[in-house]
């Protein structure tokens, strides 16, 4: 082997080692940084979990309060009927005539295949009634409106459209009143509980 071939072989060998060595070092650094990032993420999760455990009694107290305060109904139909009774009772107190009453079905989100998506399972169920009042006096309506806004009963106006009635201080109103509640499990009958 000539001297120039030895030099050329040495140069190619060094270049080969630099390329392979550089690639190995780069891969090693990438792997090291990934492990370090995962450790930081896990450390953060441990801190969050410890905080959640420390706040557990507070969240339990809040949950217990909600369980005591949120109205419970056996079905959405039952909740809708009770809601309509409350709306009618408050309207009767102020001599307001409800021109229209309509139970509204919950809106279902459609998936890309055109079928409704499975429910997301929020904490509250809800029943909504749409009412229409025509040519009612403003003062009586606003008194009724405030009586329907009862946060302690989880009841409120979720949509409101007001237009002038044309005669004096009368207005036409379309309102959606919503009752938030938890659906109670119905009692199941078994052979042991029947006579």
PDB file of C-alpha atoms in Angstrom:
ATOM      1  CA  UNK A   1       0.000   0.000   0.000  1.00  0.00           C
ATOM      2  CA  UNK A   2       1.335   3.360  -0.974  1.00  0.00           C
ATOM      3  CA  UNK A   3       1.754   6.207   1.418  1.00  0.00           C
ATOM      4  CA  UNK A   4      -1.005   8.270  -0.312  1.00  0.00           C
ATOM      5  CA  UNK A   5      -3.398   5.305  -0.009  1.00  0.00           C
ATOM      6  CA  UNK A   6      -2.639   5.027   3.703  1.00  0.00           C
ATOM      7  CA  UNK A   7      -3.320   8.750   4.178  1.00  0.00           C
ATOM      8  CA  UNK A   8      -6.541   8.493   2.172  1.00  0.00           C
ATOM      9  CA  UNK A   9      -7.614   5.403   4.154  1.00  0.00           C
ATOM     10  CA  UNK A  10      -6.852   7.206   7.426  1.00  0.00           C
ATOM     11  CA  UNK A  11      -8.853  10.271   6.334  1.00  0.00           C
ATOM     12  CA  UNK A  12     -11.853   8.119   5.326  1.00  0.00           C
ATOM     13  CA  UNK A  13     -11.581   6.153   8.575  1.00  0.00           C
ATOM     14  CA  UNK A  14     -11.530   9.344  10.638  1.00  0.00           C
ATOM     15  CA  UNK A  15     -14.467  10.748   8.644  1.00  0.00           C
ATOM     16  CA  UNK A  16     -16.364   7.474   9.144  1.00  0.00           C
ATOM     17  CA  UNK A  17     -15.718   7.573  12.886  1.00  0.00           C
ATOM     18  CA  UNK A  18     -16.749  11.262  13.072  1.00  0.00           C
ATOM     19  CA  UNK A  19     -20.010  10.631  11.189  1.00  0.00           C
ATOM     20  CA  UNK A  20     -20.910   7.448  13.083  1.00  0.00           C
ATOM     21  CA  UNK A  21     -19.692   8.872  16.388  1.00  0.00           C
ATOM     22  CA  UNK A  22     -21.576  12.131  15.822  1.00  0.00           C
ATOM     23  CA  UNK A  23     -24.751  10.212  14.987  1.00  0.00           C
ATOM     24  CA  UNK A  24     -24.353   8.054  18.081  1.00  0.00           C
ATOM     25  CA  UNK A  25     -23.758  11.123  20.265  1.00  0.00           C
ATOM     26  CA  UNK A  26     -26.795  12.879  18.720  1.00  0.00           C
ATOM     27  CA  UNK A  27     -28.993   9.812  19.317  1.00  0.00           C
ATOM     28  CA  UNK A  28     -27.695   9.504  22.852  1.00  0.00           C
ATOM     29  CA  UNK A  29     -28.450  13.176  23.572  1.00  0.00           C
ATOM     30  CA  UNK A  30     -31.923  12.855  22.081  1.00  0.00           C
ATOM     31  CA  UNK A  31     -32.609   9.793  24.235  1.00  0.00           C
ATOM     32  CA  UNK A  32     -31.209  11.538  27.322  1.00  0.00           C
ATOM     33  CA  UNK A  33     -33.377  14.633  26.723  1.00  0.00           C
ATOM     34  CA  UNK A  34     -36.483  12.464  26.211  1.00  0.00           C
ATOM     35  CA  UNK A  35     -35.851  10.648  29.506  1.00  0.00           C
ATOM     36  CA  UNK A  36     -35.226  13.962  31.259  1.00  0.00           C
ATOM     37  CA  UNK A  37     -38.467  15.446  29.859  1.00  0.00           C
ATOM     38  CA  UNK A  38     -40.418  12.351  30.937  1.00  0.00           C
ATOM     39  CA  UNK A  39     -38.937  12.611  34.445  1.00  0.00           C
ATOM     40  CA  UNK A  40     -39.980  16.276  34.653  1.00  0.00           C
ATOM     41  CA  UNK A  41     -43.497  15.392  33.482  1.00  0.00           C
ATOM     42  CA  UNK A  42     -43.777  12.599  36.038  1.00  0.00           C
ATOM     43  CA  UNK A  43     -42.461  14.894  38.780  1.00  0.00           C
ATOM     44  CA  UNK A  44     -45.128  17.436  37.839  1.00  0.00           C
ATOM     45  CA  UNK A  45     -47.831  14.773  37.947  1.00  0.00           C
ATOM     46  CA  UNK A  46     -46.650  13.616  41.378  1.00  0.00           C
ATOM     47  CA  UNK A  47     -46.871  17.209  42.636  1.00  0.00           C
ATOM     48  CA  UNK A  48     -50.399  17.566  41.183  1.00  0.00           C
ATOM     49  CA  UNK A  49     -51.470  14.248  42.723  1.00  0.00           C
ATOM     50  CA  UNK A  50     -50.116  15.261  46.130  1.00  0.00           C
ATOM     51  CA  UNK A  51     -51.998  18.568  45.883  1.00  0.00           C
ATOM     52  CA  UNK A  52     -55.186  16.722  44.895  1.00  0.00           C
ATOM     53  CA  UNK A  53     -54.798  14.359  47.847  1.00  0.00           C
ATOM     54  CA  UNK A  54     -54.224  17.324  50.168  1.00  0.00           C
ATOM     55  CA  UNK A  55     -57.373  19.018  48.813  1.00  0.00           C
ATOM     56  CA  UNK A  56     -59.433  15.829  48.899  1.00  0.00           C
ATOM     57  CA  UNK A  57     -61.456  16.780  51.968  1.00  0.00           C
ATOM     58  CA  UNK A  58     -62.370  20.148  50.424  1.00  0.00           C
ATOM     59  CA  UNK A  59     -63.533  18.498  47.208  1.00  0.00           C
ATOM     60  CA  UNK A  60     -65.471  15.900  49.213  1.00  0.00           C
ATOM     61  CA  UNK A  61     -67.197  18.713  51.122  1.00  0.00           C
ATOM     62  CA  UNK A  62     -68.123  20.392  47.819  1.00  0.00           C
ATOM     63  CA  UNK A  63     -69.404  17.116  46.401  1.00  0.00           C
ATOM     64  CA  UNK A  64     -71.520  16.471  49.499  1.00  0.00           C
ATOM     65  CA  UNK A  65     -72.958  19.992  49.272  1.00  0.00           C
ATOM     66  CA  UNK A  66     -73.887  19.441  45.615  1.00  0.00           C
ATOM     67  CA  UNK A  67     -75.518  16.104  46.412  1.00  0.00           C
ATOM     68  CA  UNK A  68     -77.663  17.785  49.072  1.00  0.00           C
ATOM     69  CA  UNK A  69     -78.554  20.896  47.034  1.00  0.00           C
ATOM     70  CA  UNK A  70     -79.089  19.657  43.474  1.00  0.00           C
ATOM     71  CA  UNK A  71     -82.711  18.650  42.853  1.00  0.00           C
ATOM     72  CA  UNK A  72     -83.270  15.032  41.913  1.00  0.00           C
ATOM     73  CA  UNK A  73     -85.908  13.703  39.534  1.00  0.00           C
ATOM     74  CA  UNK A  74     -86.591  10.191  38.305  1.00  0.00           C
ATOM     75  CA  UNK A  75     -86.589  11.205  34.625  1.00  0.00           C
ATOM     76  CA  UNK A  76     -86.312  14.171  32.293  1.00  0.00           C
ATOM     77  CA  UNK A  77     -90.075  14.014  31.734  1.00  0.00           C
ATOM     78  CA  UNK A  78     -90.693  14.245  35.482  1.00  0.00           C
ATOM     79  CA  UNK A  79     -88.327  17.219  35.734  1.00  0.00           C
ATOM     80  CA  UNK A  80     -90.029  18.921  32.763  1.00  0.00           C
ATOM     81  CA  UNK A  81     -93.495  18.498  34.294  1.00  0.00           C
ATOM     82  CA  UNK A  82     -92.334  19.898  37.657  1.00  0.00           C
ATOM     83  CA  UNK A  83     -90.605  22.774  35.860  1.00  0.00           C
ATOM     84  CA  UNK A  84     -93.785  23.609  33.941  1.00  0.00           C
ATOM     85  CA  UNK A  85     -95.735  23.572  37.230  1.00  0.00           C
ATOM     86  CA  UNK A  86     -93.277  26.070  38.758  1.00  0.00           C
ATOM     87  CA  UNK A  87     -93.443  28.312  35.680  1.00  0.00           C
ATOM     88  CA  UNK A  88     -97.254  28.235  35.649  1.00  0.00           C
ATOM     89  CA  UNK A  89     -97.518  28.840  39.423  1.00  0.00           C
ATOM     90  CA  UNK A  90     -95.232  31.903  39.254  1.00  0.00           C
ATOM     91  CA  UNK A  91     -97.107  33.235  36.197  1.00  0.00           C
ATOM     92  CA  UNK A  92    -100.476  32.749  37.931  1.00  0.00           C
ATOM     93  CA  UNK A  93     -99.263  34.752  40.963  1.00  0.00           C
ATOM     94  CA  UNK A  94     -98.763  37.761  38.668  1.00  0.00           C
ATOM     95  CA  UNK A  95    -101.798  37.097  36.429  1.00  0.00           C
ATOM     96  CA  UNK A  96     -99.604  36.402  33.399  1.00  0.00           C
ATOM     97  CA  UNK A  97    -101.075  34.198  30.687  1.00  0.00           C
ATOM     98  CA  UNK A  98     -98.633  31.827  29.024  1.00  0.00           C
ATOM     99  CA  UNK A  99     -99.528  31.881  25.316  1.00  0.00           C
ATOM    100  CA  UNK A 100     -97.337  28.917  24.445  1.00  0.00           C
ATOM    101  CA  UNK A 101     -95.551  26.130  26.311  1.00  0.00           C
ATOM    102  CA  UNK A 102     -93.177  23.669  24.706  1.00  0.00           C
ATOM    103  CA  UNK A 103     -90.922  21.002  26.179  1.00  0.00           C
ATOM    104  CA  UNK A 104     -87.518  21.149  24.490  1.00  0.00           C
ATOM    105  CA  UNK A 105     -85.488  18.041  23.832  1.00  0.00           C
ATOM    106  CA  UNK A 106     -81.787  18.146  24.657  1.00  0.00           C
ATOM    107  CA  UNK A 107     -79.611  19.034  21.663  1.00  0.00           C
ATOM    108  CA  UNK A 108     -77.584  16.058  20.471  1.00  0.00           C
ATOM    109  CA  UNK A 109     -74.246  16.642  18.782  1.00  0.00           C
ATOM    110  CA  UNK A 110     -73.916  14.763  15.512  1.00  0.00           C
ATOM    111  CA  UNK A 111     -70.765  12.899  14.634  1.00  0.00           C
ATOM    112  CA  UNK A 112     -69.073  12.788  11.227  1.00  0.00           C
ATOM    113  CA  UNK A 113     -71.097   9.692  10.323  1.00  0.00           C
ATOM    114  CA  UNK A 114     -74.398  11.530  10.900  1.00  0.00           C
ATOM    115  CA  UNK A 115     -75.249   9.612  14.069  1.00  0.00           C
ATOM    116  CA  UNK A 116     -75.558  11.293  17.462  1.00  0.00           C
ATOM    117  CA  UNK A 117     -72.402  11.159  19.553  1.00  0.00           C
ATOM    118  CA  UNK A 118     -72.510   9.312  22.828  1.00  0.00           C
ATOM    119  CA  UNK A 119     -73.341  11.585  25.703  1.00  0.00           C
ATOM    120  CA  UNK A 120     -70.390  13.236  27.371  1.00  0.00           C
ATOM    121  CA  UNK A 121     -71.840  12.495  30.789  1.00  0.00           C
ATOM    122  CA  UNK A 122     -71.764  15.882  32.478  1.00  0.00           C
ATOM    123  CA  UNK A 123     -72.595  16.274  36.138  1.00  0.00           C
ATOM    124  CA  UNK A 124     -76.040  17.833  35.563  1.00  0.00           C
ATOM    125  CA  UNK A 125     -79.029  16.708  33.573  1.00  0.00           C
ATOM    126  CA  UNK A 126     -81.359  19.426  32.374  1.00  0.00           C
ATOM    127  CA  UNK A 127     -84.987  19.944  31.446  1.00  0.00           C
ATOM    128  CA  UNK A 128     -85.984  22.984  29.393  1.00  0.00           C
ATOM    129  CA  UNK A 129     -89.389  24.512  28.719  1.00  0.00           C
ATOM    130  CA  UNK A 130     -89.911  27.232  26.120  1.00  0.00           C
ATOM    131  CA  UNK A 131     -92.699  29.666  27.030  1.00  0.00           C
ATOM    132  CA  UNK A 132     -94.255  32.484  25.044  1.00  0.00           C
ATOM    133  CA  UNK A 133     -95.969  35.479  26.609  1.00  0.00           C
ATOM    134  CA  UNK A 134     -97.771  38.034  24.436  1.00  0.00           C
ATOM    135  CA  UNK A 135     -98.657  41.622  25.272  1.00  0.00           C
ATOM    136  CA  UNK A 136     -97.684  41.405  28.928  1.00  0.00           C
ATOM    137  CA  UNK A 137     -96.908  44.414  31.099  1.00  0.00           C
ATOM    138  CA  UNK A 138     -93.197  45.027  31.574  1.00  0.00           C
ATOM    139  CA  UNK A 139     -93.314  45.285  35.363  1.00  0.00           C
ATOM    140  CA  UNK A 140     -95.245  42.026  35.802  1.00  0.00           C
ATOM    141  CA  UNK A 141     -92.935  40.245  33.367  1.00  0.00           C
ATOM    142  CA  UNK A 142     -89.729  41.395  35.075  1.00  0.00           C
ATOM    143  CA  UNK A 143     -91.128  40.348  38.454  1.00  0.00           C
ATOM    144  CA  UNK A 144     -91.859  36.902  36.970  1.00  0.00           C
ATOM    145  CA  UNK A 145     -88.413  36.838  35.345  1.00  0.00           C
ATOM    146  CA  UNK A 146     -86.681  37.477  38.675  1.00  0.00           C
ATOM    147  CA  UNK A 147     -88.786  34.809  40.394  1.00  0.00           C
ATOM    148  CA  UNK A 148     -87.614  32.288  37.765  1.00  0.00           C
ATOM    149  CA  UNK A 149     -83.934  33.034  38.425  1.00  0.00           C
ATOM    150  CA  UNK A 150     -83.336  30.889  41.510  1.00  0.00           C
ATOM    151  CA  UNK A 151     -79.741  29.645  41.681  1.00  0.00           C
ATOM    152  CA  UNK A 152     -80.362  27.803  44.959  1.00  0.00           C
ATOM    153  CA  UNK A 153     -82.898  25.623  43.086  1.00  0.00           C
ATOM    154  CA  UNK A 154     -80.624  25.322  40.019  1.00  0.00           C
ATOM    155  CA  UNK A 155     -83.330  27.008  37.947  1.00  0.00           C
ATOM    156  CA  UNK A 156     -82.853  29.850  35.490  1.00  0.00           C
ATOM    157  CA  UNK A 157     -83.677  31.558  32.220  1.00  0.00           C
ATOM    158  CA  UNK A 158     -81.201  30.290  29.629  1.00  0.00           C
ATOM    159  CA  UNK A 159     -82.584  32.137  26.591  1.00  0.00           C
ATOM    160  CA  UNK A 160     -84.673  35.286  26.415  1.00  0.00           C
ATOM    161  CA  UNK A 161     -86.069  37.246  23.471  1.00  0.00           C
ATOM    162  CA  UNK A 162     -88.118  40.389  24.113  1.00  0.00           C
ATOM    163  CA  UNK A 163     -89.886  42.536  21.519  1.00  0.00           C
ATOM    164  CA  UNK A 164     -92.271  45.493  21.938  1.00  0.00           C
ATOM    165  CA  UNK A 165     -95.956  44.581  22.125  1.00  0.00           C
ATOM    166  CA  UNK A 166     -97.147  47.701  20.366  1.00  0.00           C
ATOM    167  CA  UNK A 167     -99.607  48.945  22.993  1.00  0.00           C
ATOM    168  CA  UNK A 168     -98.294  51.063  25.853  1.00  0.00           C
ATOM    169  CA  UNK A 169     -95.641  49.333  27.910  1.00  0.00           C
ATOM    170  CA  UNK A 170     -96.452  45.801  26.795  1.00  0.00           C
ATOM    171  CA  UNK A 171     -93.978  43.323  25.408  1.00  0.00           C
ATOM    172  CA  UNK A 172     -93.903  39.970  23.670  1.00  0.00           C
ATOM    173  CA  UNK A 173     -91.524  37.466  25.187  1.00  0.00           C
ATOM    174  CA  UNK A 174     -90.064  34.116  24.264  1.00  0.00           C
ATOM    175  CA  UNK A 175     -88.073  32.516  27.079  1.00  0.00           C
ATOM    176  CA  UNK A 176     -86.431  29.179  27.736  1.00  0.00           C
ATOM    177  CA  UNK A 177     -86.444  28.181  31.391  1.00  0.00           C
ATOM    178  CA  UNK A 178     -84.011  25.423  32.363  1.00  0.00           C
ATOM    179  CA  UNK A 179     -83.972  23.225  35.450  1.00  0.00           C
ATOM    180  CA  UNK A 180     -80.625  21.579  36.172  1.00  0.00           C
ATOM    181  CA  UNK A 181     -80.920  18.372  38.189  1.00  0.00           C
ATOM    182  CA  UNK A 182     -79.485  14.926  38.836  1.00  0.00           C
ATOM    183  CA  UNK A 183     -81.420  11.925  37.655  1.00  0.00           C
ATOM    184  CA  UNK A 184     -82.128   9.559  40.521  1.00  0.00           C
ATOM    185  CA  UNK A 185     -81.834   5.849  39.877  1.00  0.00           C
ATOM    186  CA  UNK A 186     -85.249   4.221  39.972  1.00  0.00           C
ATOM    187  CA  UNK A 187     -85.797   1.491  42.521  1.00  0.00           C
ATOM    188  CA  UNK A 188     -85.428  -1.957  41.017  1.00  0.00           C
ATOM    189  CA  UNK A 189     -87.867  -4.642  42.038  1.00  0.00           C
ATOM    190  CA  UNK A 190     -86.585  -8.093  42.740  1.00  0.00           C
ATOM    191  CA  UNK A 191     -88.317 -11.335  43.632  1.00  0.00           C
ATOM    192  CA  UNK A 192     -87.324 -10.824  47.266  1.00  0.00           C
ATOM    193  CA  UNK A 193     -89.074  -7.443  47.460  1.00  0.00           C
ATOM    194  CA  UNK A 194     -92.362  -8.617  45.927  1.00  0.00           C
ATOM    195  CA  UNK A 195     -94.958 -10.388  48.113  1.00  0.00           C
TER     196      UNK A 195
END
